[in-house]
Tab-separated table of C-alpha atoms and ligand atoms in Angstrom:
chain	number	residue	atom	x	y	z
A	1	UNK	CA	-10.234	1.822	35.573
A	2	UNK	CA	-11.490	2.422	32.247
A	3	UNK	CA	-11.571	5.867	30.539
A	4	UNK	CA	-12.746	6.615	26.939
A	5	UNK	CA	-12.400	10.204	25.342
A	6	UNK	CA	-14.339	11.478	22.593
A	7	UNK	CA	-15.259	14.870	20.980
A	8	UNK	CA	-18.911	16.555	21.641
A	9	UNK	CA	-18.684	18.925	18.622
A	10	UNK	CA	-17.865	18.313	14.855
A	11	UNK	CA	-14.477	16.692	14.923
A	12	UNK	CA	-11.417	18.422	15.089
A	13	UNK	CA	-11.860	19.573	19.352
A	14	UNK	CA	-8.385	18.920	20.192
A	15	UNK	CA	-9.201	15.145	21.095
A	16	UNK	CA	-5.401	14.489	19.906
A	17	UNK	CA	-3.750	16.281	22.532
A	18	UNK	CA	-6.416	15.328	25.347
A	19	UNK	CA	-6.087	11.286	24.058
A	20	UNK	CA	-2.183	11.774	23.945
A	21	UNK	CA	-2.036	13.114	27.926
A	22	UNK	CA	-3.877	10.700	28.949
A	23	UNK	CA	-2.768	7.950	27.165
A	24	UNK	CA	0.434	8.530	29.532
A	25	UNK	CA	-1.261	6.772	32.203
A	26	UNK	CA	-2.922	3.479	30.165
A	27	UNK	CA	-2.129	0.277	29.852
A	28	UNK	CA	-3.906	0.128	26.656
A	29	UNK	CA	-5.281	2.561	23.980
A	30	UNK	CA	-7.842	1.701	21.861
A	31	UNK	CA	-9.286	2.975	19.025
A	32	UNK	CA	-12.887	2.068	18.330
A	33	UNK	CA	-14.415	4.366	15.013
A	34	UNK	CA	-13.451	6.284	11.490
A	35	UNK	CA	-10.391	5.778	9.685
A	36	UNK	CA	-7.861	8.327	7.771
A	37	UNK	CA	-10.606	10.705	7.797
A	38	UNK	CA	-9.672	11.575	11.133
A	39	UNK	CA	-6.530	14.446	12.434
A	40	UNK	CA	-5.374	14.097	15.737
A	41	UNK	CA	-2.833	16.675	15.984
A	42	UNK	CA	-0.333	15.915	19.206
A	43	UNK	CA	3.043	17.405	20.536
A	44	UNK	CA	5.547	14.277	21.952
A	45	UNK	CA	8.423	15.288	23.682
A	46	UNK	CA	8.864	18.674	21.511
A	47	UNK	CA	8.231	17.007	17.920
A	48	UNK	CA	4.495	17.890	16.217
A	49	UNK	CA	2.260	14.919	14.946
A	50	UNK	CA	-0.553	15.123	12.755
A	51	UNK	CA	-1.862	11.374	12.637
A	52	UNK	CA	-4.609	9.767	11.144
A	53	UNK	CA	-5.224	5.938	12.342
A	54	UNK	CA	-2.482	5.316	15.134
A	55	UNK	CA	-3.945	5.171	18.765
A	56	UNK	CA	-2.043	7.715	20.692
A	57	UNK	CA	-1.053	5.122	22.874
A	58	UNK	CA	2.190	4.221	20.521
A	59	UNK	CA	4.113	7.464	21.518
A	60	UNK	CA	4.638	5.540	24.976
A	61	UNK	CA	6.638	2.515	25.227
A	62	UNK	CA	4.812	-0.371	27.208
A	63	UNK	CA	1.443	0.532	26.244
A	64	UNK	CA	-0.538	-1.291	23.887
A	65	UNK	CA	-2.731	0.450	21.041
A	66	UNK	CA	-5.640	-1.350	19.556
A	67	UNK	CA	-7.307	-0.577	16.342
A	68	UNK	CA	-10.594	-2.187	16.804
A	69	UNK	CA	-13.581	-3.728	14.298
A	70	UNK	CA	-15.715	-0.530	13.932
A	71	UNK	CA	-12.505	1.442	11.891
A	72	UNK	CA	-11.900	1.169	8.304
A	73	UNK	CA	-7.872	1.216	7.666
A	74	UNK	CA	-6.134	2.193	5.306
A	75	UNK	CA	-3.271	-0.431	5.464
A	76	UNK	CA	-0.347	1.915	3.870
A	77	UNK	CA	-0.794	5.091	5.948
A	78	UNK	CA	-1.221	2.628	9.378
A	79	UNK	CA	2.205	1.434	8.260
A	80	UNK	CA	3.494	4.837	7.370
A	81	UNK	CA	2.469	6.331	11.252
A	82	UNK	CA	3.921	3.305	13.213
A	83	UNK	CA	7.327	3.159	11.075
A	84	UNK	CA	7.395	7.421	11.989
A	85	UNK	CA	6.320	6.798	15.565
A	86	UNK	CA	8.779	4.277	15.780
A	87	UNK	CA	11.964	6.251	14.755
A	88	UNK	CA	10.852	9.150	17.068
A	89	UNK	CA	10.268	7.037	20.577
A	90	UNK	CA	13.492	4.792	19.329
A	91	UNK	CA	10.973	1.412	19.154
A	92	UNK	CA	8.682	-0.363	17.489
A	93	UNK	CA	5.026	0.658	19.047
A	94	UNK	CA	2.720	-2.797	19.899
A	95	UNK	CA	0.313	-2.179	17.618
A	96	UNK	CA	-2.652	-4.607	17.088
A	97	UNK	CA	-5.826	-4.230	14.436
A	98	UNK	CA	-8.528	-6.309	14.850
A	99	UNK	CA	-8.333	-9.077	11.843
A	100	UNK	CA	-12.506	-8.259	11.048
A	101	UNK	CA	-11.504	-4.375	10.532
A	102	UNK	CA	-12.181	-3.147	6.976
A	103	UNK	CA	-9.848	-1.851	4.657
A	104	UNK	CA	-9.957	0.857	2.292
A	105	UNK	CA	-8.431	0.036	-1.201
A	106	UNK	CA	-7.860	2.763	-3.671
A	107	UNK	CA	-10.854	1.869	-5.973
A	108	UNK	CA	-13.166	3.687	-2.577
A	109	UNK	CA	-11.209	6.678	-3.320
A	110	UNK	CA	-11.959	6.599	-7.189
A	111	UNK	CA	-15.510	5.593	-6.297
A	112	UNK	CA	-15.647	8.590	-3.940
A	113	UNK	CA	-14.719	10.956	-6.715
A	114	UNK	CA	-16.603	9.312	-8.988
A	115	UNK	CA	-19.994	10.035	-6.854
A	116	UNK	CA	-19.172	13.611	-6.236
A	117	UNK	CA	-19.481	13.229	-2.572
A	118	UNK	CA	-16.290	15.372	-1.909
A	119	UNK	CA	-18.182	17.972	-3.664
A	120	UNK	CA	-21.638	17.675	-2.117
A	121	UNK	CA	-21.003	16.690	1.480
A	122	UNK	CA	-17.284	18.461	2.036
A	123	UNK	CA	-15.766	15.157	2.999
A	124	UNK	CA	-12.609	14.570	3.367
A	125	UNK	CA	-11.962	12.270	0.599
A	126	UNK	CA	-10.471	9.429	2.015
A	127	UNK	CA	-13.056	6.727	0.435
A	128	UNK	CA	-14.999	6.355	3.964
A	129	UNK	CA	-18.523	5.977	3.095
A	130	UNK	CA	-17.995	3.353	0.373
A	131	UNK	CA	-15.636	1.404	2.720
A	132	UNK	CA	-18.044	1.133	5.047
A	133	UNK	CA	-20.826	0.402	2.238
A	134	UNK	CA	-18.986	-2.297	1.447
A	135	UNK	CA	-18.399	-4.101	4.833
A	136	UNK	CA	-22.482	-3.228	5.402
A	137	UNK	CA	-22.823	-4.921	1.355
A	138	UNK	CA	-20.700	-8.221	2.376
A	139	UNK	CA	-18.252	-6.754	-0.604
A	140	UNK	CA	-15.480	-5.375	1.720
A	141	UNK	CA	-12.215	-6.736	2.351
A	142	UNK	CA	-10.646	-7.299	6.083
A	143	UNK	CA	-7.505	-6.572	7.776
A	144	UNK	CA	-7.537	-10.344	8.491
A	145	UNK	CA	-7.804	-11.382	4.673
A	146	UNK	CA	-3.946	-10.191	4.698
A	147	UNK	CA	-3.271	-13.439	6.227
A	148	UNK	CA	-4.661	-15.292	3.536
A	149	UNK	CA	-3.385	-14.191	-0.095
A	150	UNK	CA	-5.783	-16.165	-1.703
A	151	UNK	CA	-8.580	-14.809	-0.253
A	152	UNK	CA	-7.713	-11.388	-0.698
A	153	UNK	CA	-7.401	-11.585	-3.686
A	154	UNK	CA	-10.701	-13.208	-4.775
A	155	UNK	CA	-12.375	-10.797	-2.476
A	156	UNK	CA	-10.733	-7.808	-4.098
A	157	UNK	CA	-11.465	-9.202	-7.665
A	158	UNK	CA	-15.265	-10.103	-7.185
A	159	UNK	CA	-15.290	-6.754	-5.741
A	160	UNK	CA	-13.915	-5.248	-9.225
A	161	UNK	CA	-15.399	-6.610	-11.544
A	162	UNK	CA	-18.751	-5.514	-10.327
A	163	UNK	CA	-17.238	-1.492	-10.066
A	164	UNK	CA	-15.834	-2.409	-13.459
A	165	UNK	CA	-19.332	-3.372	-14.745
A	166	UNK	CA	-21.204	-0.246	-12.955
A	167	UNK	CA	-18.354	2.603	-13.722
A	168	UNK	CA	-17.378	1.292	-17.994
A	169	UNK	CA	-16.481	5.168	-19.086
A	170	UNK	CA	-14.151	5.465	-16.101
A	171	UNK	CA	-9.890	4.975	-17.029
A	172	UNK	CA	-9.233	4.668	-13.182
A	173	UNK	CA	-11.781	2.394	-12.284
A	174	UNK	CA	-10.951	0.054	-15.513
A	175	UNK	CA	-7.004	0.438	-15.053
A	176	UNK	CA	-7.462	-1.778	-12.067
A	177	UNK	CA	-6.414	-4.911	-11.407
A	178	UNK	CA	-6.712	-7.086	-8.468
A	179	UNK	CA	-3.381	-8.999	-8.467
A	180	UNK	CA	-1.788	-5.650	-8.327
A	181	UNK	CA	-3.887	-4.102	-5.666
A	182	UNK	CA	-3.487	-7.337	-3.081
A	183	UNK	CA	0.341	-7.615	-3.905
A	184	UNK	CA	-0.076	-3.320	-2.981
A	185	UNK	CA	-1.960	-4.678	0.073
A	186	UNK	CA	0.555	-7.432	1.459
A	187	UNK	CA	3.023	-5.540	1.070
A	188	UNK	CA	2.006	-2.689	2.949
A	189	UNK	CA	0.896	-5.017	5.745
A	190	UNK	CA	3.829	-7.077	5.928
A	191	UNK	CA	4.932	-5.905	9.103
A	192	UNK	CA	1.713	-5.440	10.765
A	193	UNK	CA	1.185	-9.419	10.195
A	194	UNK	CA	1.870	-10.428	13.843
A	195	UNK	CA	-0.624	-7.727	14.732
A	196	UNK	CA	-3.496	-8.553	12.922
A	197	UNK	CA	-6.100	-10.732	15.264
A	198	UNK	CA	-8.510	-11.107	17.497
A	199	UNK	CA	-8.447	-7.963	19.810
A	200	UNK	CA	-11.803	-9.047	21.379
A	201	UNK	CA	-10.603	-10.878	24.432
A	202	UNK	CA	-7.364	-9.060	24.238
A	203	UNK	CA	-9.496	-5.769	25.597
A	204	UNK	CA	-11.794	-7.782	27.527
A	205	UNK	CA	-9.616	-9.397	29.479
A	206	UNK	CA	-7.536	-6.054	29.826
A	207	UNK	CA	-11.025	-4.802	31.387
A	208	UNK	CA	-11.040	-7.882	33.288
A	209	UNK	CA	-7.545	-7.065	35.127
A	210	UNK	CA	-8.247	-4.091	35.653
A	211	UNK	CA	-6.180	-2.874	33.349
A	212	UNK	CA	-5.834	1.113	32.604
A	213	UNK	CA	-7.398	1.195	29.245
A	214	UNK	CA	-8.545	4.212	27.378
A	215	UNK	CA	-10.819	4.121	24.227
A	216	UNK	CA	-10.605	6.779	22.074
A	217	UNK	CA	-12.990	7.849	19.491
A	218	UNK	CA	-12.281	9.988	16.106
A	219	UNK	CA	-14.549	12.525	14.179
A	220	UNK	CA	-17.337	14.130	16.709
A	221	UNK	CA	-20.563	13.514	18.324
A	222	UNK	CA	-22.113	16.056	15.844
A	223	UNK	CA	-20.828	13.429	12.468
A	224	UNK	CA	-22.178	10.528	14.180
A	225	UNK	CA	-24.517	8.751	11.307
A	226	UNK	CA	-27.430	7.715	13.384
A	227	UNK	CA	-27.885	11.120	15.792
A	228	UNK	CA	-25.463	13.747	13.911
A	229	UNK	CA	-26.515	15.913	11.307
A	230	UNK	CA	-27.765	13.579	8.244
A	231	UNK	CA	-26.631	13.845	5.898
A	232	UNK	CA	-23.817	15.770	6.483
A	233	UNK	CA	-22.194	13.568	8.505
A	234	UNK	CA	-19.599	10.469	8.386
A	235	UNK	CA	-20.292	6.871	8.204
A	236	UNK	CA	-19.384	5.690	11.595
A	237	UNK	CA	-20.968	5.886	15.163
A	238	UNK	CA	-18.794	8.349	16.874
A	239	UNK	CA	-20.456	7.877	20.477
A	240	UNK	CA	-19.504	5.611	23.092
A	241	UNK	CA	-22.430	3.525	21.915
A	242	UNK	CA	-19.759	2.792	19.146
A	243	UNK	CA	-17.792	1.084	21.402
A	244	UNK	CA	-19.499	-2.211	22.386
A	245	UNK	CA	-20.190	-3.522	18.970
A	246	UNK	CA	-16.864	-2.222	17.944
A	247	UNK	CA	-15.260	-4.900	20.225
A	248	UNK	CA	-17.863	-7.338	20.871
A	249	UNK	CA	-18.036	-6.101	24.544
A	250	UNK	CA	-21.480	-5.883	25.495
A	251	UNK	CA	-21.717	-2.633	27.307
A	252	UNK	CA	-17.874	-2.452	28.590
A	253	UNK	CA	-17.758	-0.566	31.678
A	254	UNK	CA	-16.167	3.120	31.473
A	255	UNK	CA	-15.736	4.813	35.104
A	256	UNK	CA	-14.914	7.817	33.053
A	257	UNK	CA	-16.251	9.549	30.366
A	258	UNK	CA	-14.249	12.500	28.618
A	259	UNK	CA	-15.769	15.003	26.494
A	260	UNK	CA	-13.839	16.922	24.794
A	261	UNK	CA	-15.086	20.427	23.099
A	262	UNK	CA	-13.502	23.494	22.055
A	263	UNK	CA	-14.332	26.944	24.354
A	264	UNK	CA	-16.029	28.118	20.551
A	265	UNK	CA	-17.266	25.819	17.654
A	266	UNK	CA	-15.624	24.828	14.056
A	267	UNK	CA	-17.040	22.703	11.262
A	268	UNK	CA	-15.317	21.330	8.570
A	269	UNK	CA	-17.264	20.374	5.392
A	270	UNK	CA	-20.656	21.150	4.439
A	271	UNK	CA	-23.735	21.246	6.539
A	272	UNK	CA	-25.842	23.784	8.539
A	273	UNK	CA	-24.106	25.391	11.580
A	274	UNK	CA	-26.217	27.753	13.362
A	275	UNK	CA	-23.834	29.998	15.482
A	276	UNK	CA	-21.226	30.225	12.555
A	277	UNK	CA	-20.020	33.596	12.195
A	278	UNK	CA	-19.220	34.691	8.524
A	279	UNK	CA	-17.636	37.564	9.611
A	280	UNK	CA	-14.145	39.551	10.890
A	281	UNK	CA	-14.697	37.360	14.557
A	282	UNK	CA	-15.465	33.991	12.822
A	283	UNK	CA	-12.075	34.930	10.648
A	284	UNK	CA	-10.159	35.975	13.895
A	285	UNK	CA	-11.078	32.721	15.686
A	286	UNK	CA	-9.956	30.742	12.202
A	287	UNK	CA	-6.370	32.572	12.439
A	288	UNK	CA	-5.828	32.714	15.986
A	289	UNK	CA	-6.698	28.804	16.262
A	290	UNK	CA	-5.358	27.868	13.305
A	291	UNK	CA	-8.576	26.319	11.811
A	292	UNK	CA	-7.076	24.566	9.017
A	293	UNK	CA	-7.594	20.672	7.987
A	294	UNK	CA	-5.182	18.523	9.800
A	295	UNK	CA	-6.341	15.677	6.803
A	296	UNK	CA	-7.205	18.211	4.285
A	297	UNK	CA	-5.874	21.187	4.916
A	298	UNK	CA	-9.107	23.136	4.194
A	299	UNK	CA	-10.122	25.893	6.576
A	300	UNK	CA	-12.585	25.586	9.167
A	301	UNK	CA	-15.672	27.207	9.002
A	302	UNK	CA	-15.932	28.679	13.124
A	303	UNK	CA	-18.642	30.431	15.294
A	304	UNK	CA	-19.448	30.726	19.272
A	305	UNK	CA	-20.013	27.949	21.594
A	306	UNK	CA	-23.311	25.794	20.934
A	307	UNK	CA	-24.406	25.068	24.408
A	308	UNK	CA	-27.803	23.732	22.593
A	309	UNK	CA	-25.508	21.146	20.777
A	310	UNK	CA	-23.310	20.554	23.035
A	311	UNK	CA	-25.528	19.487	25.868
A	312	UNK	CA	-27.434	16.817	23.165
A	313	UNK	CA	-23.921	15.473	22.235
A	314	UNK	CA	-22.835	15.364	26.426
A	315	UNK	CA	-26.218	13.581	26.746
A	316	UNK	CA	-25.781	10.948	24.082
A	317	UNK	CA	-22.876	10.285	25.098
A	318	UNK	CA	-23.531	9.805	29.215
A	319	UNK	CA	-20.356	12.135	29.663
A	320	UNK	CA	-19.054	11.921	33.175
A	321	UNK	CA	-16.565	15.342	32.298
A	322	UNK	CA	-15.940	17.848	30.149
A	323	UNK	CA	-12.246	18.702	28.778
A	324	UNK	CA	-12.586	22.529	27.221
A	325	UNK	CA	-10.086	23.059	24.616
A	326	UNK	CA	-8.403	26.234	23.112
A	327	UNK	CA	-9.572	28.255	25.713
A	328	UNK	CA	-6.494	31.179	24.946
A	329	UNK	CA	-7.955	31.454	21.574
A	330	UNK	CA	-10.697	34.040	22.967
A	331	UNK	CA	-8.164	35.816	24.818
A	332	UNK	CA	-8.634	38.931	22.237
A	333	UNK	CA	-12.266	39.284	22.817
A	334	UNK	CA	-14.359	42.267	24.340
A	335	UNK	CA	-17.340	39.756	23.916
A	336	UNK	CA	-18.053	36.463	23.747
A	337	UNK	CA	-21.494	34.710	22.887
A	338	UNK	CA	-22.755	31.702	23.633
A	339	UNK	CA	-26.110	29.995	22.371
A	340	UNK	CA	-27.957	29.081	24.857
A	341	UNK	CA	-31.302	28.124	23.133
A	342	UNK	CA	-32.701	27.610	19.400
A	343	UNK	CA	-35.974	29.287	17.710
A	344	UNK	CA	-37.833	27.144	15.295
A	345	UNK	CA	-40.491	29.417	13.810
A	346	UNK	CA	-40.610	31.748	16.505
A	347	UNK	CA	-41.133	28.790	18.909
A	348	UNK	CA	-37.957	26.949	21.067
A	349	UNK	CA	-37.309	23.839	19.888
A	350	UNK	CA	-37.052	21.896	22.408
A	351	UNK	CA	-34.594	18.840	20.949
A	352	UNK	CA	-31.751	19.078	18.920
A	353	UNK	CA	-32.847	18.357	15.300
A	354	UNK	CA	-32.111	14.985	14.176
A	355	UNK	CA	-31.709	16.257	10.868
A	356	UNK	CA	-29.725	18.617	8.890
A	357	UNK	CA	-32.683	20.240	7.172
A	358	UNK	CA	-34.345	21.094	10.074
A	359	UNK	CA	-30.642	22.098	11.671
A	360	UNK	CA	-30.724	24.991	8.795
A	361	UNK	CA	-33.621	26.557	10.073
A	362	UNK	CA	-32.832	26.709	13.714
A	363	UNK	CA	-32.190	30.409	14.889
A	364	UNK	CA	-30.035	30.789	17.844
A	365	UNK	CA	-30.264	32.594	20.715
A	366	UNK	CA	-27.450	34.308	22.507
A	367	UNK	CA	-25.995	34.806	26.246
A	368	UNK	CA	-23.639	37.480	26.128
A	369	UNK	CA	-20.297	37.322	28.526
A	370	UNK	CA	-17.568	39.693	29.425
A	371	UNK	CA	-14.309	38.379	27.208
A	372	UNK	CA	-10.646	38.413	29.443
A	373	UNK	CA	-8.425	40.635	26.639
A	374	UNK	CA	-5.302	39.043	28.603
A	375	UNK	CA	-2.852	35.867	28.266
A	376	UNK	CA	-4.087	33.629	30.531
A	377	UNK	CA	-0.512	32.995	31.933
A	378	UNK	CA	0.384	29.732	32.943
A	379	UNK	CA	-2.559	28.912	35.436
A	380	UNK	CA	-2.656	25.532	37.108
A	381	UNK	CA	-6.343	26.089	38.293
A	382	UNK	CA	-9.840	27.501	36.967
A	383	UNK	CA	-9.372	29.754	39.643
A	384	UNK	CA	-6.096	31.212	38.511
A	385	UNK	CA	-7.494	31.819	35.199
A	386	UNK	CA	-8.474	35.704	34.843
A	387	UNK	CA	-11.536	35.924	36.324
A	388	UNK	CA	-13.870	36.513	33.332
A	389	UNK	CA	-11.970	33.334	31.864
A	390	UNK	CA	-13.078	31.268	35.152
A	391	UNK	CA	-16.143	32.547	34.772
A	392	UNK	CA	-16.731	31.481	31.224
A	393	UNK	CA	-15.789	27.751	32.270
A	394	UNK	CA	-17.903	28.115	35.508
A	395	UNK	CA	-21.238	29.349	32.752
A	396	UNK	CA	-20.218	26.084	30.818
A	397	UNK	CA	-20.505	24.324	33.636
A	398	UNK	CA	-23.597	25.834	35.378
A	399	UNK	CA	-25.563	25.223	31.979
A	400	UNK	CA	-24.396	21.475	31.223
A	401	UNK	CA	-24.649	20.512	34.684
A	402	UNK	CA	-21.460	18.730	34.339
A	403	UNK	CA	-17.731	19.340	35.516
A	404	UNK	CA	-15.064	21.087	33.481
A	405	UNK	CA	-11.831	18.778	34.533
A	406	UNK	CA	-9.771	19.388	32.171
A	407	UNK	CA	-8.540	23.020	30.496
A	408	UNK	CA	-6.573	23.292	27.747
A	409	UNK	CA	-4.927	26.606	26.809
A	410	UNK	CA	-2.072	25.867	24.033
A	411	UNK	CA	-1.199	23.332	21.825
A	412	UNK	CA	1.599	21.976	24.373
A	413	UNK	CA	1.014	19.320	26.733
A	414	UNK	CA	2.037	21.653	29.814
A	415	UNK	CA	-0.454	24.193	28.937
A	416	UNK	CA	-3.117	22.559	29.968
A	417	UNK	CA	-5.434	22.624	33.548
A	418	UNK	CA	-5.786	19.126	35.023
A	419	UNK	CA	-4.039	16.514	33.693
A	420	UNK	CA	-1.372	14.912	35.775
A	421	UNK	CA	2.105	15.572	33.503
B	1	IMP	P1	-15.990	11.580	5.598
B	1	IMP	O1	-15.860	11.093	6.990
B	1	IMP	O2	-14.676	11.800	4.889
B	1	IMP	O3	-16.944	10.750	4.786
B	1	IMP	O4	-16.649	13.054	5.646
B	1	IMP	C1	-17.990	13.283	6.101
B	1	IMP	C2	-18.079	14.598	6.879
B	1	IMP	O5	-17.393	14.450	8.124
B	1	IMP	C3	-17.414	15.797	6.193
B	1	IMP	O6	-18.149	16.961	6.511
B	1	IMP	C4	-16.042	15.847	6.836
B	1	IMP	O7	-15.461	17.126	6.776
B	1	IMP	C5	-16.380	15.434	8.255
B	1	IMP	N1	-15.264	14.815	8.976
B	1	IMP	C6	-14.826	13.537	8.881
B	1	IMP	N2	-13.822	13.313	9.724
B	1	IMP	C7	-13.616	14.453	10.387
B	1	IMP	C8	-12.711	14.837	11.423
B	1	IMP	O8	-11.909	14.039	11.930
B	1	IMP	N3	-12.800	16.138	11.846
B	1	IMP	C9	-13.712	17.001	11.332
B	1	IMP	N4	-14.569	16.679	10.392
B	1	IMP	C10	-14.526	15.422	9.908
């Protein structure tokens, strides 16, 4: 029984605390997309995690997390999150990455700044797109070049010297040297070594057994690079399409598929966003959810539930179920919107724009619903929700066509409608 789990909207749906329930029940957690860029923020046994690259499979002894081809890894914070994971649960996590995952060096950081993309796209300046322009260029370097010092550090030096030649005027780029950065690299790896291979037949012949094994994917639906919002979006696919060439499964079979999106809508970094709300609500939703960067710490830019968007991303991405997040975070509402339809020049548009230009000039179109004003309590059901509550899943649910099994209502794992605990 296969699950994966990934988020519909623009990142940042509560995907940590959804991956880190279920991971409870797997055999096997793999990661399949992104790198640091990502924020999955968890509670484990009473202690708050913000992590970046670690599977949320390592908070549970026994289980095995995967970091799989389609990441890029950034080789000191990976060690960093497993040495912290390990002190909390008491024992070293099993932690394999996939030996033809890409790296990020620090030189994809300087080039990042160099190009002004942090600026012009809002990203979250972790040197993403040129890691991943490198592995597409054949310049990159890969987990599995750890193995072999002399390799690394050829690859990192013919890498330099070309960034040397194309950036002359800058200090940082120039004050690098590649003996420095793979000794920096090595030893960062060292004890991820016995780690670093093949996870290929490793997951496939998990799938085989019939293993419990749950993929789960970073960033959102919405950031994918093929069908998010180009160009404001990140450099990896986000979708379960991701997953096969990620592994080198062709089409792995997933009985379930988890979506995970938040009972309103945040997006982090630049880019159109129709139902944003620039306004007292858009700034009560930031403070009552506490719409702040887990990577970056910036705040979130929020606005009501896209049902237009979200029914493209549930589409894309074939899901089988939808887990609502943060649904006590409308609790102080009289109203709550939802968009239910976009205007194009006075005409519906009929598709979900495949770009971010034509994403500006979308106009939404509201359904208006009764909001609770209550806590929600500790309900164990929809149906024990207040009723306007229930009945704001049950519209979600109606309009998608697609079942709401999972509610989440707080950050902790107990408050939250249909998980087993
Ligand atoms: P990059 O992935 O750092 O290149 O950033 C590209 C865009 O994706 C920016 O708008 C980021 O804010 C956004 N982004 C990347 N990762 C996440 C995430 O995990 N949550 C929310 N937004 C993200």
């Amino acid at each position: 029984m296969s699950t994966a789990v990934l988020g519909l909207q623009w990142g940042d749906e509560g995907k940590g605390k959804i991956t880190h329930l279920l991971a409870r029940e797997a055999d096997m957690v793999v990661r399949f997309n992104g790198g640091p860029n990502a924020g999955h923020t968890l509670i484990d046994r009473g202690v708050k995690f913000g992590t970046h690259l670690i599977p949320a499979g390592a908070f549970y002894p026994g289980v095995t997390s995967v970091l799989a081809a389609g990441m890029v890894v950034d080789i000191e914070l990976l060690s960093k999150e497993i040495r912290a994971v390990a002190d909390h649960i008491g024992e070293t996590p099993r932690v394999l990455l996939a030996e033809n995952a890409h790296l990020i060096l620090p030189y994809h950081r300087t080039l990042e700044e160099l190009e002004g993309s942090g600026a012009r796209f809002g990203t979250t300046r972790r040197g993403i797109a040129p890691a991943y322009r490198d592995k597409v260029a054949h310049v990159g370097v890969r987990a599995g070049d750890l193995l072999d010092p002399e390799t690394l550090r050829s690859r990192i030096a013919w890498r330099l010297d070309l960034l040397k030649r194309e950036w002359p005027a800058s200090e940082e780029m120039q004050a690098y040297s590649a003996g420095a950065l793979a000794e920096l690299l090595l030893a960062a790896g060292k004890e991820l070594r016995e780690g670093i291979c093949d996870v290929s037949p490793v997951v496939d012949e998990a799938l085989r057994k019939g293993k419990r094994v749950l993929f789960e994917g970073a960033q959102g639906t919405l950031l994918d690079v093929d069908f998010g919002t180009y160009p404001f979006v990140t450099s990896s696919t986000t979708t379960f399409g991701g997953i096969g060439p990620s592994l080198g499964i062709p089409l792995p079979s997933i009985d379930r598929r988890v979506g995970v999106a938040k009972a309103y809508l945040t997006r982090v970094g630049e880019g159109p966003f129709p139902t944003e709300l620039e306004n007292p609500v858009g700034a009560g939703l930031r403070e009552r959810g506490g719409e702040y960067g887990t990577t970056t710490g910036r705040p979130r830019r929020c606005g009501w539930l896209d049902l237009v968007a979200l029914r493209y991303a549930a589409t894309l991405n074939g899901i089988t179920e939808i887990a609502l997040t943060k649904l006590d975070v409308l609790n102080e509402l009289d109203e709550i919107r939802v968009c239910t339809e976009y205007r194009i020049g006075g005409r519906s548009a009929e598709r979900y724009p495949l770009s971010g230009e034509r994403l500006a000039r979308c106009e939404p179109v509201y359904e208006a619903v009764r909001g609770w004003r209550e806590a929600l309590g500790n309900p164990t059901s929809v149906e024990s929700l207040p009723k306007a509550a229930a009945n704001y899943v049950r519209l979600i649910e109606k309009k998608l066509e697609i079942r709401v099994g999972i509610v989440s209502y707080g950050p902790r794992p107990e408050e939250t409608i249909g998980t087993t605990l």
